[in-house]
GROMACS .gro file of C-alpha atoms in nm:
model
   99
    1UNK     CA    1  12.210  10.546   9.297
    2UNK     CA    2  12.562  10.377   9.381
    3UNK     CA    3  12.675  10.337   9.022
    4UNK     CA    4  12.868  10.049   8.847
    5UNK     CA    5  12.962   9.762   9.108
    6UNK     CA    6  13.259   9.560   9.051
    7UNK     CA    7  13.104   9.276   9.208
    8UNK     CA    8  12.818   9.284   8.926
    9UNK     CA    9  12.963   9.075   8.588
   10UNK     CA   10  12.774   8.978   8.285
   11UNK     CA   11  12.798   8.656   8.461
   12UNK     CA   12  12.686   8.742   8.767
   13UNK     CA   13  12.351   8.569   8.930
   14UNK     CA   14  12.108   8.783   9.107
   15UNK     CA   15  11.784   8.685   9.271
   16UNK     CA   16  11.497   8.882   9.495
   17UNK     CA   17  11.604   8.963   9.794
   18UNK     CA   18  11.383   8.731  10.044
   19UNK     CA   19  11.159   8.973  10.231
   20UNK     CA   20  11.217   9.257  10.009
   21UNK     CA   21  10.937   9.521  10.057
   22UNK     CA   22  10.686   9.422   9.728
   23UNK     CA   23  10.519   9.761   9.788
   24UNK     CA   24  10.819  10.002   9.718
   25UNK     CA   25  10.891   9.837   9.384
   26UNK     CA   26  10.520   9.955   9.257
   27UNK     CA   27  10.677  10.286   9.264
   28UNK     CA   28  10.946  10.227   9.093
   29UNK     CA   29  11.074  10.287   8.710
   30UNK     CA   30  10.907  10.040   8.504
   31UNK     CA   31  11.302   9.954   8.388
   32UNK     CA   32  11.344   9.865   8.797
   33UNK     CA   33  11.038   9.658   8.775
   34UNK     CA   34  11.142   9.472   8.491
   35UNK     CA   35  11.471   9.375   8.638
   36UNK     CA   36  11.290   9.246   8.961
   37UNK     CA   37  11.036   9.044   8.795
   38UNK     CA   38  11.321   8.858   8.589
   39UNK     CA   39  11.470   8.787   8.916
   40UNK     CA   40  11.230   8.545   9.113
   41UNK     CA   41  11.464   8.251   8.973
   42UNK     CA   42  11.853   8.327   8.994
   43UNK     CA   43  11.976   8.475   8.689
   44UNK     CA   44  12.254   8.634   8.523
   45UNK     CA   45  12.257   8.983   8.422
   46UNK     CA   46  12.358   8.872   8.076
   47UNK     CA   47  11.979   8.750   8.114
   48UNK     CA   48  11.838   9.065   8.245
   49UNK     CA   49  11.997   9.268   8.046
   50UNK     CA   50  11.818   9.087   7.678
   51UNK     CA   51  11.494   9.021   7.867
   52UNK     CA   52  11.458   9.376   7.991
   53UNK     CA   53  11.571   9.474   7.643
   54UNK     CA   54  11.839   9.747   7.832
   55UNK     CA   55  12.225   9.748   7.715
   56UNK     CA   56  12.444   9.571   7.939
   57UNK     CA   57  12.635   9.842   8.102
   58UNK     CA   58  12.264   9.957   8.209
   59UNK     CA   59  12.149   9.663   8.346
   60UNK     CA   60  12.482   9.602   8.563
   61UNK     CA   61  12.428   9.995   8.696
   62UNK     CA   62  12.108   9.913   8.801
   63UNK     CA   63  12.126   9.579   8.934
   64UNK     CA   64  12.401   9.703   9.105
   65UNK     CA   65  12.177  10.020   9.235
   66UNK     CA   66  11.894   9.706   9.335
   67UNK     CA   67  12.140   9.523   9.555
   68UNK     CA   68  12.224   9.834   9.734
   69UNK     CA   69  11.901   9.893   9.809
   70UNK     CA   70  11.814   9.549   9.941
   71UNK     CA   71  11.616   9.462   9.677
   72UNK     CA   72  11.842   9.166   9.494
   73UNK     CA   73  12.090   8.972   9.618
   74UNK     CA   74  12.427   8.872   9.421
   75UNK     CA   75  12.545   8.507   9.415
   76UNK     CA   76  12.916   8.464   9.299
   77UNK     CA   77  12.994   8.158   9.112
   78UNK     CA   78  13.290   7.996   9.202
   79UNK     CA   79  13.521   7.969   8.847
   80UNK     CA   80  13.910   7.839   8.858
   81UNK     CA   81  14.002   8.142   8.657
   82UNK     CA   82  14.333   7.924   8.517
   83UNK     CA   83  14.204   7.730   8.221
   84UNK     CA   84  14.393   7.515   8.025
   85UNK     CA   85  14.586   7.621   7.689
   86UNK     CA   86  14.423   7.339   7.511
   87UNK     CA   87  14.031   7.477   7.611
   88UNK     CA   88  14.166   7.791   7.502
   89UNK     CA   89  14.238   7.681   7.178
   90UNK     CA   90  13.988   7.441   7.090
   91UNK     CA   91  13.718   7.771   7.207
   92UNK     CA   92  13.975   7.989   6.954
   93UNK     CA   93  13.887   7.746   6.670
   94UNK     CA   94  13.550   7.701   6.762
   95UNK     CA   95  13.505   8.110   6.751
   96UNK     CA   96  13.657   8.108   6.411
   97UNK     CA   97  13.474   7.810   6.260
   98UNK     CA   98  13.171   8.020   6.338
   99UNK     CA   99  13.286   8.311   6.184
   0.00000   0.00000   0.00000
């Protein structure tokens, strides 16, 4: 077990490693197997996380434990992280217009 990886975000897309050994995940945690069979499309761990019905900080321990071990692979999305005041506020009234 490596633990939490900083690399692994609730945004974060994962996918099944290509040629990961399909045997050695029959012996895993049924938790484990869960997280791999959500994988075979890429998706985030948000995703996981409410599919596998696991809490969040959970899901990014163990994905994070999976891609260590060779079984998933993490794709980083590319995001300008400088967004403009005026998205900020229109997602500020938005949040409070739903509130």
């Amino acid at each position: 077990m490596q633990g939490d990886d900083p690399a692994v975000n609730l945004e974060t897309q994962v996918t099944i490693r290509p040629g990961a050994p399909p045997d050695a995940a029959r012996s895993m945690p049924t938790e484990l197997q869960a997280i791999l069979a959500t994988c075979v499309s890429p998706v985030s761990v948000a995703e996981i996380s409410a599919q596998a019905h696991l809490h969040l900080g959970v899901t990014k321990i163990l994905v994070g434990d999976l891609c260590a071990a060779g079984f998933l692979d993490i794709h980083q999305l590319e995001v300008d992280p400088v967004h403009s005041p005026d998205v900020i506020l229109r997602v500020i009234h938005g949040l409070r217009a739903i509130s």
